XYZ file of C-alpha atoms in Angstrom:
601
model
C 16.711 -3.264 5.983
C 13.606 -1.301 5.708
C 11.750 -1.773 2.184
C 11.288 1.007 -0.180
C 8.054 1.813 -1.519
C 7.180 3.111 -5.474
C 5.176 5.765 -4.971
C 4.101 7.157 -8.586
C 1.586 9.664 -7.575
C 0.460 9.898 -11.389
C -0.120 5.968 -10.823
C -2.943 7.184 -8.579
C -3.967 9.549 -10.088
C -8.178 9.811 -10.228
C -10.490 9.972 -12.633
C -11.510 13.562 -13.039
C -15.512 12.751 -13.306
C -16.330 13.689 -16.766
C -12.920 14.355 -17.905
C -12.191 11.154 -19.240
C -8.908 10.761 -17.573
C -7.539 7.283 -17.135
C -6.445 4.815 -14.474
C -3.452 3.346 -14.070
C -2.014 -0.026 -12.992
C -1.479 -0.707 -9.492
C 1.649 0.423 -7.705
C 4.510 -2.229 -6.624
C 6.792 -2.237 -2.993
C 9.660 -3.590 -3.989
C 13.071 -4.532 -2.374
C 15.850 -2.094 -3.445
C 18.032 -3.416 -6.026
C 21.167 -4.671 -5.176
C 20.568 -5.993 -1.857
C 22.292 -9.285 -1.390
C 20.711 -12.807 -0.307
C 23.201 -12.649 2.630
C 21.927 -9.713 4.281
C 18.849 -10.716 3.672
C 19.207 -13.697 4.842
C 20.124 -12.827 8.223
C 16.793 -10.868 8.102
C 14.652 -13.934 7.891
C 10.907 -14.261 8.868
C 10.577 -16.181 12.101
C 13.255 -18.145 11.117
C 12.195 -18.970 7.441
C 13.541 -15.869 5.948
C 14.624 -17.740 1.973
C 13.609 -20.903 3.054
C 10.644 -22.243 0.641
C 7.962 -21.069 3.356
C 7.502 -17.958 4.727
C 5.620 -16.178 6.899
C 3.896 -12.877 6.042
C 2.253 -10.347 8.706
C -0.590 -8.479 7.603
C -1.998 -5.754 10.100
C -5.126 -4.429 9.211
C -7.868 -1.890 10.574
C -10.605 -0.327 9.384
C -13.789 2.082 10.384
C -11.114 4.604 11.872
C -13.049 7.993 10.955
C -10.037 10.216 11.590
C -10.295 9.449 15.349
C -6.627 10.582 15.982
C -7.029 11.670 19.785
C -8.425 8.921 22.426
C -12.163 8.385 21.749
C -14.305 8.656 24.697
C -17.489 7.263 26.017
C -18.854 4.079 24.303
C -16.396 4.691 21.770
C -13.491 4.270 23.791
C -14.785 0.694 24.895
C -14.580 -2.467 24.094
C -16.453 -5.762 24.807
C -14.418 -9.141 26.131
C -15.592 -12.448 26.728
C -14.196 -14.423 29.340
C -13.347 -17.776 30.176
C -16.296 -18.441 32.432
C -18.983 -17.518 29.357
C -19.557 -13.720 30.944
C -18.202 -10.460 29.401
C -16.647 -6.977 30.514
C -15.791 -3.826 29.623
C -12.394 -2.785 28.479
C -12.446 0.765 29.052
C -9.845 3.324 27.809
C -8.773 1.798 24.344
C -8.178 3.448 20.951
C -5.992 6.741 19.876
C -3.688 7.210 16.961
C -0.986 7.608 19.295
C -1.581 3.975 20.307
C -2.497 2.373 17.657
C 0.737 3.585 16.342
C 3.328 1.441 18.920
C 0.780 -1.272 19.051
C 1.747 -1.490 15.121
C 5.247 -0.332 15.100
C 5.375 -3.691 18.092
C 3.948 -5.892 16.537
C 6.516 -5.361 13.233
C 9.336 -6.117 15.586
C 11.150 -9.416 14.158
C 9.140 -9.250 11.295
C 10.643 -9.101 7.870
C 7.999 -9.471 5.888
C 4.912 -6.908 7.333
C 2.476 -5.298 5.126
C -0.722 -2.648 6.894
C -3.741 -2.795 5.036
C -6.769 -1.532 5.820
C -10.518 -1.276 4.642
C -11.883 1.613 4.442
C -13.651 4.559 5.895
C -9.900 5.846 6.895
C -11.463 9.241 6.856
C -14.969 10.897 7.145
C -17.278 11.327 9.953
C -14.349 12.736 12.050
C -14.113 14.452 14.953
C -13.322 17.922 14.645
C -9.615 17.761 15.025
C -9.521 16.078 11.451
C -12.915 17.145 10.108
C -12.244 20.692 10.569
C -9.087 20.563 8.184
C -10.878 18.166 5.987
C -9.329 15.053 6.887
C -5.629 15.884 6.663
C -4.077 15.489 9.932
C -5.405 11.822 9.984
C -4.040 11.246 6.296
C -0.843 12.507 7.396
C -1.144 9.784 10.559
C -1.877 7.542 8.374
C 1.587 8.123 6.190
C 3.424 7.848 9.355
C 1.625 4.774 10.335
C 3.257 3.509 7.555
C -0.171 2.212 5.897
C 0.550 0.455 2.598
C -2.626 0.462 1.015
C -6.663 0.850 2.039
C -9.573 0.167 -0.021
C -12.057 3.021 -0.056
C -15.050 3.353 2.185
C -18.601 5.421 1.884
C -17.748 7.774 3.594
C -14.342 8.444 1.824
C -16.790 10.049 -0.518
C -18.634 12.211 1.577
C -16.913 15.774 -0.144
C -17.075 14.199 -3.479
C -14.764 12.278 -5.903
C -13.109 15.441 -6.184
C -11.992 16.110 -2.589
C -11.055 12.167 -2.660
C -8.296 12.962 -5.584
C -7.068 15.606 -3.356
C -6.751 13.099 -0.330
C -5.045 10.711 -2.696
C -2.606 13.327 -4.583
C -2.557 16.195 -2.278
C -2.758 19.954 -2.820
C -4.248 22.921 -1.039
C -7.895 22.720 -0.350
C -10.117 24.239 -3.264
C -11.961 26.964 -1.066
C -10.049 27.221 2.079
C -6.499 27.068 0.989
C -3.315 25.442 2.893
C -4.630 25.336 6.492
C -0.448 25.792 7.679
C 1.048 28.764 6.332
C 3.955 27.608 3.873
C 2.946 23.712 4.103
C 1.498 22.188 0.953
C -0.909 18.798 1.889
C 1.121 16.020 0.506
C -1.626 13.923 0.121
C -1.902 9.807 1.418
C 1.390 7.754 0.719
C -0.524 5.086 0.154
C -2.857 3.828 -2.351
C -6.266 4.060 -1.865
C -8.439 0.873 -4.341
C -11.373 1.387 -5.539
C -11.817 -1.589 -7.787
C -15.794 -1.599 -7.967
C -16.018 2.436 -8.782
C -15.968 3.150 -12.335
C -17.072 6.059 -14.732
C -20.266 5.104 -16.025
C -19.617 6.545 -19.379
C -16.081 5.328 -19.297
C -16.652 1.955 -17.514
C -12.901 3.012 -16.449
C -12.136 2.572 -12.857
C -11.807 5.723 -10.637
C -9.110 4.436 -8.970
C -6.301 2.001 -9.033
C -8.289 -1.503 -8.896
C -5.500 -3.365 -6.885
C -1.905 -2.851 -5.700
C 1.011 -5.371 -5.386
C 3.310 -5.253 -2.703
C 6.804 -7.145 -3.199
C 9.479 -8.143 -0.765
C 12.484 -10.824 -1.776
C 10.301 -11.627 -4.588
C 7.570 -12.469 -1.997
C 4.448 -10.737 -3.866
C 0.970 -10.246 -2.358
C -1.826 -8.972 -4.567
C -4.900 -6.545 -2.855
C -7.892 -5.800 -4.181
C -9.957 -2.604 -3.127
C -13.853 -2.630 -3.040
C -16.407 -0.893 -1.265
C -19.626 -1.779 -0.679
C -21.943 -1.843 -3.522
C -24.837 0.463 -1.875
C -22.621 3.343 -1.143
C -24.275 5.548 -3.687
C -27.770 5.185 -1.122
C -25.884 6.296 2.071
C -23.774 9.380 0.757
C -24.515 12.332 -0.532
C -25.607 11.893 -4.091
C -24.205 15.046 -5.749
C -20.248 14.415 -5.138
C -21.044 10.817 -6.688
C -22.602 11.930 -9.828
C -21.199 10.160 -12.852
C -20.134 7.102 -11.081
C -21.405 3.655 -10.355
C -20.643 1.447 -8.076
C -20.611 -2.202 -8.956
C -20.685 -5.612 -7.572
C -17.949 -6.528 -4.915
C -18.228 -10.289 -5.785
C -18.205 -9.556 -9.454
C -15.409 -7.283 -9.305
C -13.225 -9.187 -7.106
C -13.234 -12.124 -8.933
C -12.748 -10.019 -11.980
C -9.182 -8.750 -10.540
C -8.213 -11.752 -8.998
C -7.884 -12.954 -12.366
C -5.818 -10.219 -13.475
C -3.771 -10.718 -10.833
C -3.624 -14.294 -11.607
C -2.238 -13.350 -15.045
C 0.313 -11.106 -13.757
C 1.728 -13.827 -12.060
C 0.518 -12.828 -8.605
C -1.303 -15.798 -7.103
C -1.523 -14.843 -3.520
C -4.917 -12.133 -2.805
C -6.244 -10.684 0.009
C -9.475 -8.214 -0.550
C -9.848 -5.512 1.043
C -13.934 -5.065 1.460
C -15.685 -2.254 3.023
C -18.588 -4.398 3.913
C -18.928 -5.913 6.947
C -20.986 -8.896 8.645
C -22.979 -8.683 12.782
C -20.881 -11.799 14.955
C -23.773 -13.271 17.401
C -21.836 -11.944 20.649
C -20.039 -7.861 20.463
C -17.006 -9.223 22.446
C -13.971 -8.199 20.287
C -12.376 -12.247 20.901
C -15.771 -14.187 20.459
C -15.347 -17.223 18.466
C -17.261 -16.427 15.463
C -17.062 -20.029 14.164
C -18.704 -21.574 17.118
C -21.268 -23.994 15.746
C -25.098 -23.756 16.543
C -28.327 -22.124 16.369
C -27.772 -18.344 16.877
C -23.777 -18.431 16.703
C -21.752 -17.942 14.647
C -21.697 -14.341 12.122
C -24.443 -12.914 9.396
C -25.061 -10.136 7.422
C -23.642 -9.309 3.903
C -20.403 -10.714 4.390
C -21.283 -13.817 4.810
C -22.412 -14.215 0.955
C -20.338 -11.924 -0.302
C -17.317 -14.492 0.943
C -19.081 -17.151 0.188
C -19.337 -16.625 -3.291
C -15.921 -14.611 -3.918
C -13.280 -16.848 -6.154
C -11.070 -19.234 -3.807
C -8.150 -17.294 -5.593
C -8.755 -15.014 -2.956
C -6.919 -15.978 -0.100
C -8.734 -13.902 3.168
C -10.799 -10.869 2.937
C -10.445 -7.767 5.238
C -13.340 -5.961 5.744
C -15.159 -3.350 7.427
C -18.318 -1.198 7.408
C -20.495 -2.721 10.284
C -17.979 -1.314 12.939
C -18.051 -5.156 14.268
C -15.185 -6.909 15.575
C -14.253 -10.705 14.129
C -11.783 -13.164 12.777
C -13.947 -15.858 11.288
C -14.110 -18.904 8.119
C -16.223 -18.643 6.341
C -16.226 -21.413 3.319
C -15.139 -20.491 -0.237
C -17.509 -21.473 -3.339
C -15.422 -24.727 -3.045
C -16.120 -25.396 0.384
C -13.051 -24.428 2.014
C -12.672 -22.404 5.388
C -11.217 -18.805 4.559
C -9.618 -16.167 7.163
C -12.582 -12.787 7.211
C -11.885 -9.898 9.342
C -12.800 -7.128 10.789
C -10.835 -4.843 13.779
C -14.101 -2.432 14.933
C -13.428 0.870 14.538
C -11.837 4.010 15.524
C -8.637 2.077 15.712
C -9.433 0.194 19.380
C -8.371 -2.834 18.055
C -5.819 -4.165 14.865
C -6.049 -7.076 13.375
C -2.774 -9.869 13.097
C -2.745 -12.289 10.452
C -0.099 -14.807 9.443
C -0.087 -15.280 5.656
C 2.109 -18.694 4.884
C 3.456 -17.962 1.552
C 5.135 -20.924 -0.844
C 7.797 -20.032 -2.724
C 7.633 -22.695 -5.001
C 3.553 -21.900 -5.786
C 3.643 -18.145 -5.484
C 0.745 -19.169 -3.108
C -0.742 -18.737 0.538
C -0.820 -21.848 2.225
C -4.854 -21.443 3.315
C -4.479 -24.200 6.151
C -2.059 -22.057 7.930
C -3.748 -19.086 7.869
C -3.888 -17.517 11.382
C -5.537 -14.385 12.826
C -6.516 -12.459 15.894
C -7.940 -9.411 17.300
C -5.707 -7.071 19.161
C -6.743 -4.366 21.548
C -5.036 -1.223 21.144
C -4.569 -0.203 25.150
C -3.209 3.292 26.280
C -0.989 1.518 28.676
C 1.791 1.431 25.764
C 4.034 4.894 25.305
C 2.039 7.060 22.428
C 4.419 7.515 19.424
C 6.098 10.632 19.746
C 5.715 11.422 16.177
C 2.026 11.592 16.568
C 1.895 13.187 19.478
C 3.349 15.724 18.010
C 1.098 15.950 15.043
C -1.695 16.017 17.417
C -0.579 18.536 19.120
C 0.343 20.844 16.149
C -3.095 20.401 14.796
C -4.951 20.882 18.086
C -3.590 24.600 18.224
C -4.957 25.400 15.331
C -8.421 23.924 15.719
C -8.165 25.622 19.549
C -9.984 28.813 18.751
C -12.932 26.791 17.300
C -13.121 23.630 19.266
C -12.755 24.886 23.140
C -16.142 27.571 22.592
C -18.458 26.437 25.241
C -21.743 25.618 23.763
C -23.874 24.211 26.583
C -23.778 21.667 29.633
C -24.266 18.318 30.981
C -24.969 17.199 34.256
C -23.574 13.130 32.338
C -22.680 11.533 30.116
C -25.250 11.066 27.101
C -24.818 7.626 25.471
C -24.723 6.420 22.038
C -24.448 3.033 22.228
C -23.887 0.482 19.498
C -25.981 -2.474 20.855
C -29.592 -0.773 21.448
C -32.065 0.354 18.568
C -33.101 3.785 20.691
C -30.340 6.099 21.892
C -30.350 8.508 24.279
C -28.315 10.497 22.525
C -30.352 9.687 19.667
C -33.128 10.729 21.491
C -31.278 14.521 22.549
C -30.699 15.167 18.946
C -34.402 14.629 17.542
C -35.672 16.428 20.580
C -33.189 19.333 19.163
C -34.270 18.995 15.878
C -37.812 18.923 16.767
C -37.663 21.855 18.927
C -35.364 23.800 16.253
C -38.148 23.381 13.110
C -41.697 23.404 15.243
C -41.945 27.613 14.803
C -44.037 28.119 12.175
C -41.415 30.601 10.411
C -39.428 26.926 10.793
C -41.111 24.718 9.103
C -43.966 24.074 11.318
C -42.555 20.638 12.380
C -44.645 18.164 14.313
C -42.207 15.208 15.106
C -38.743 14.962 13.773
C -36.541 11.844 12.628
C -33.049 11.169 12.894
C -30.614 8.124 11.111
C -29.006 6.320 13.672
C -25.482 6.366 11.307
C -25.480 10.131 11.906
C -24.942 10.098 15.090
C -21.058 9.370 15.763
C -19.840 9.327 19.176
C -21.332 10.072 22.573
C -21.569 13.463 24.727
C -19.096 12.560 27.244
C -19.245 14.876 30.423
C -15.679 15.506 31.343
C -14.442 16.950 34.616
C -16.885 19.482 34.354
C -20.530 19.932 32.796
C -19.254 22.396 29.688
C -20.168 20.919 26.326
C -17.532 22.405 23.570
C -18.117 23.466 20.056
C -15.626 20.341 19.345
C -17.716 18.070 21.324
C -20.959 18.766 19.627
C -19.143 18.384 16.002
C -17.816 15.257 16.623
C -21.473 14.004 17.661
C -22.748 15.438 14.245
C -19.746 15.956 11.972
C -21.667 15.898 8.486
C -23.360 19.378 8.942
C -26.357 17.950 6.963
C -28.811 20.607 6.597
C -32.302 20.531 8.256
C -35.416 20.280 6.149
C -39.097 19.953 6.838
C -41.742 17.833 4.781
C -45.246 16.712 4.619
C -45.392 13.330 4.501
C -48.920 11.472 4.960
C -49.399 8.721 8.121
C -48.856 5.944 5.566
C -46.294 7.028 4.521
C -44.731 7.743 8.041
C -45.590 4.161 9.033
C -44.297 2.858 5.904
C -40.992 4.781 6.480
C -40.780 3.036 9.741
C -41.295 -0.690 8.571
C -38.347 0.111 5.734
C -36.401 0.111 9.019
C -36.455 -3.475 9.381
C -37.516 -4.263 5.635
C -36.177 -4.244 1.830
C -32.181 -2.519 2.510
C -32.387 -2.837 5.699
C -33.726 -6.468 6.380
C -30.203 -7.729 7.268
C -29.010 -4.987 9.121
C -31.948 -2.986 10.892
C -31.339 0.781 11.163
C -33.471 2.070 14.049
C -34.737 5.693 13.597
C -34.354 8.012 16.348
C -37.847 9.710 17.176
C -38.961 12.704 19.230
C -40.289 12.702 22.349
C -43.725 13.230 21.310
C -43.504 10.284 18.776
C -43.922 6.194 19.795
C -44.397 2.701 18.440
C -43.471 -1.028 19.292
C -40.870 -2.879 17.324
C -41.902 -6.450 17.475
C -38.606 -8.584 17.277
C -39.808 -11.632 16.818
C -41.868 -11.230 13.326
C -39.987 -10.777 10.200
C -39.952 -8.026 7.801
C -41.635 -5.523 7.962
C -44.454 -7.250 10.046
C -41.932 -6.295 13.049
C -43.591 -2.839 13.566
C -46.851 -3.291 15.080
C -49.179 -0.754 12.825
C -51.448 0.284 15.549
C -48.516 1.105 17.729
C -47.539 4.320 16.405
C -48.667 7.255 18.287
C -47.864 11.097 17.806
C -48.613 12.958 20.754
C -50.590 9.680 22.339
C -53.034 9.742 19.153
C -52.914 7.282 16.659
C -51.653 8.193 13.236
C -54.229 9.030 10.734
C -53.521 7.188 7.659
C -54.576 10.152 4.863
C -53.773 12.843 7.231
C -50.286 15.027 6.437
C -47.756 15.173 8.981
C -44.967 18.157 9.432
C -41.664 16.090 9.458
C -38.281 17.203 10.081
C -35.455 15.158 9.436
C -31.914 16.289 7.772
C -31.417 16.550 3.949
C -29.677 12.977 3.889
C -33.034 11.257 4.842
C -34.872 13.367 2.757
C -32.907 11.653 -0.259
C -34.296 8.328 1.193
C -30.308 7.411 2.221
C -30.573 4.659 4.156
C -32.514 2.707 2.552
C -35.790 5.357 3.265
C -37.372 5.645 -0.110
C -40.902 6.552 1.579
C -39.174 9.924 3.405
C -38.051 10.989 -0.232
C -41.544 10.802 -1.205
C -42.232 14.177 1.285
C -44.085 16.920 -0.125
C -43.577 20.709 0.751
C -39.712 21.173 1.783
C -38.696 23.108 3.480
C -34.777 23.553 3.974
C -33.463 24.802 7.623
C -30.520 25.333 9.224
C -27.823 22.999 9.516
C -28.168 19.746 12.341
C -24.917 21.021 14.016
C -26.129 24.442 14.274
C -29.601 23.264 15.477
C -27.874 20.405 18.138
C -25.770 23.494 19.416
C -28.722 26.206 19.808
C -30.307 23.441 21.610
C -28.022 22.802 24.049
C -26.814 26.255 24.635
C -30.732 27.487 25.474
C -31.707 24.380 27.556
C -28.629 24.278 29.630
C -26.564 26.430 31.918
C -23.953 25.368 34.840
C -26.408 26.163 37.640
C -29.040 23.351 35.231
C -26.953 21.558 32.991
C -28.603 18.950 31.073
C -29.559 15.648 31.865
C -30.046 12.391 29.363
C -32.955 11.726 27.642
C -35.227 8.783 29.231
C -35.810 6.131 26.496
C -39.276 4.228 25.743
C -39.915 5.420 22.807
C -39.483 2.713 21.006
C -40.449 -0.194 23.179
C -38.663 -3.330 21.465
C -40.707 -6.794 22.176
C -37.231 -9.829 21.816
């Protein structure tokens, strides 16, 4: 007997920013009335079914960024450790189509299954869901059967505004219904955002936290993202809103929760923490120097209420099922599945009856890859297809060519791709008429997937926009050589000290990033060379970089400080132009050399 979900859309319904509308309670699953013990009974969990224990699955994913066809390249990979110590490469992993009977198998014999996931659902998508703003992979999502997500960054990259529509549903506000006589339904599920409020109000923007129900079986989540997301999007679809403190505001909730009766939590975080190895299955509680997992997680669970039972997060793109000690020094299930749904996450949640409580000892949970060797689910299939012809025109325009593959991968500060992009932007903004650029920056988070060369060497206009999906516009400032170098020790310094982010530089630009020194002592000063001169510390510099950076996002308060802008045309229009004049079949192009950056370990 399949459970029926409560799906009061007005329950969801968003704060209008500056409208003063207000929140709701969460939303309950529950059981259909009437349903007798005897049925359900022969519908038991594992066995357990009304016994006193019983065994709930959670499946959770995060970091999918509407990544509803097969990703490709580096994106479509995965890293395993083996027996012997060694690793390889999983190739050919990922796909909505996949992920879909991976999660639909993994339910089988399993009466008590709840999806969750953490965030970042949407945004930064390839063109198939990007170019309809994100509603093919919300109406995946709904047939994935996803009970409830937590809000990511980047589910406010159009604005609180667009995000009410993804949550409710309606036509888009400038570009209409995108299928002639269909209305966008809007997500099924419940999308937390516990930690946004109204800063006037102090109201949250969304529902806080959602209980799902089953046989009187009741499992409270609580929806955070991270508290920095108003320095990585852009600032005007946030304004009004702040975004608070995840430990504060879990622990908050999990003692409303606690009053409602509910005593079993999970979080759902969209911050993340960096494992020691990038194998998907690495033992993340190994013991010793340089094992183990870091990064914001790690306090962040640490210091989150032991009413909280296991925290799924997300953000970092990282793979990991670790324990990490509660404030009262007992081991607690974190996790995170990667992203672009290559893996899912399967955790068994031993519930008591008689407490209303997960059993924490028996808490269980494991990485799963999502392999193509599976059938795809017809169902979305079919929704890929449907969508595909109508982002056809658009998406199949040859823009340039490439004689390979250009990376973008995940475990080295300087890209090639990277590299292709601020060579683009570089060459886009030098003309005088421009900008006058002299070297040109690019954030390493802006760059989303690699330029995979397919059977042959043409580049599409899809290709290109799922490399730079965010159409940031181009600008060009003056910023002095201090400010330049200071710029690039904020890499590794102040936001950033945790979690490096590794500008991508021009050809004509250079430095050493010294590893081994902390801080910002890890660029070496002297170093940093433009055009194989040394920066002059007073002198101005011509700097382009896209309109996100110029807002010091990314932790980059020095390149807000730029003088002179000067705004351009967009980075997907200048990535394109650059391809399509430096490339042809007869000379298509070839991947950036790196050494750039030289990195001392």
């Amino acid at each position: 007997m399949a459970a029926t979900r409560k799906k009061n859309r007005t329950a969801r319904r968003i704060l209008a920013v500056g409208a003063g509308l207000a929140t709701v309670g969460a939303l309950v699953a529950a059981l259909p009335a009437g349903a007798s013990q005897d049925a359900q009974d022969r519908h038991g969990s594992n066995g357990k079914g009304w016994g006193r224990m019983v065994d709930v699955q959670l499946l959770s994913f995060n970091d999918l960024h509407g990544n509803l066809e097969p990703p490709t390249g580096s994106s479509g990979r995965l890293t395993r450790l083996k027996e012997d110590g060694t690793t390889e490469v999983v190739n050919n992993v990922g796909g909505a189509e996949y992920l879909a009977t991976h999660l639909r198998q993994a339910r089988q014999g399993h009466r008590y299954s709840v999806t969750a996931a953490a965030g970042d659902m949407i945004g930064a998508s390839p063109l198939l869901s990007g170019l309809f703003h994100d509603e093919p992979t919300i109406e995946a999502l709904n047939k994935l059967k996803l009970d409830v997500s937590s809000v990511g960054n980047h589910e406010f990259d159009e604005g609180a505004r667009e995000l009410s529509r993804i949550q409710n549903g309606g036509c888009h506000p400038t570009e209409g219904c995108f299928e002639e006589g269909k209305r966008f339904k809007g997500a099924k599920f419940p999308y937390l955002a516990a930690n946004v409020t109204n800063e006037k109000s102090g109201k949250p923007l969304l529902d806080p936290y959602f209980i799902w129900e089953r046989d009187g079986v009741r499992i409270g989540f609580i929806g955070v993202t991270l508290e920095g997301t108003a320095n990585i999007v852009s600032a005007e679809g946030i304004k009004g809103l702040k975004f608070g403190d995840e430990v504060e505001t879990i622990n908050k909730y999990a003692k409303v929760l606690e009053r409602k009766g509910v005593k079993s939590i999970v979080a759902l975080l969209h911050e993340g923490g960096l494992p020691a190895s990038g194998a998907y299955n690495y033992d993340c509680d190994t013991p010793g120097a340089g094992a183990g997992i870091s990064g914001p997680i790690v306090d962040i669970a640490k210091n989150v209420t032991p009413q909280v039972d296991a925290l799924v997060t997300g953000h970092t793109h990282q793979a990991y099922a670790c324990s990490i000690p509660d404030p009262s020094g007992k081991p607690r299930t974190v996790t995170s599945a990667a992203s672009f749904g290559r893996l899912y996450t399967d955790t068994t949640l031993t519930y008591d009856r008689r407490t209303k409580d997960i059993v924490r000892t028996a808490v269980a949970s494991a990485n799963h890859v999502v392999t193509r060797d599976v059938a795809p689910a017809d169902d979305i299939s079919t929704l890929i297809k449907r969508w595909s012809a109508l982002a056809a025109p658009i998406a199949n325009r040859p823009v340039g060519h490439i004689a390979e593959s250009i990376e973008n991968p995940g475990d080295v500060y300087e890209k090639p791709l990277g590299n292709l992009i601020a060579d683009a932007q570089l060459a886009g903004l030098a003309p005088a008429d421009k900008g006058g650029a002299q070297l040109a920056l690019m954030n390493p988070g802006g760059v989303r997937a690699p330029l995979t060369k397919g059977a042959d060497s043409v580049v599409t206009y899809g290709q290109a926009y799922t490399v730079q999906p965010f159409t940031n516009m181009m600008t060009v400032v003056d910023l002095t050589g201090a400010q330049l170098v200071t710029a690039l020790q904020q890499q590794v310094s102040g936001a950033n000290l945790a979690s490096p982010k590794i500008l991508q530089v021009s050809k004509n630009f250079s430095y050493t990033l010294d590893m081994t020194k902390a801080g910002a002592d890890r660029i070496v000063v002297d170093s940093v060379r433009l055009n194989g001169e040394p920066l002059d510390p007073s002198k101005s510099y011509r700097v382009a970089m896209n309109e996100f950076l110029t807002g010091g996002g990314d932790g980059f308060p020095a390149l807000a400080a730029g003088a002179n802008k000067l705004v351009g045309a967009s980075d997907l229009d200048i990535f394109i132009a650059y391809l399509t004049a430096n490339s042809s079949a007869a000379e298509p192009l070839r991947a950036p050399a790196t050494g750039r950056i030289t990195v001392i370990k």
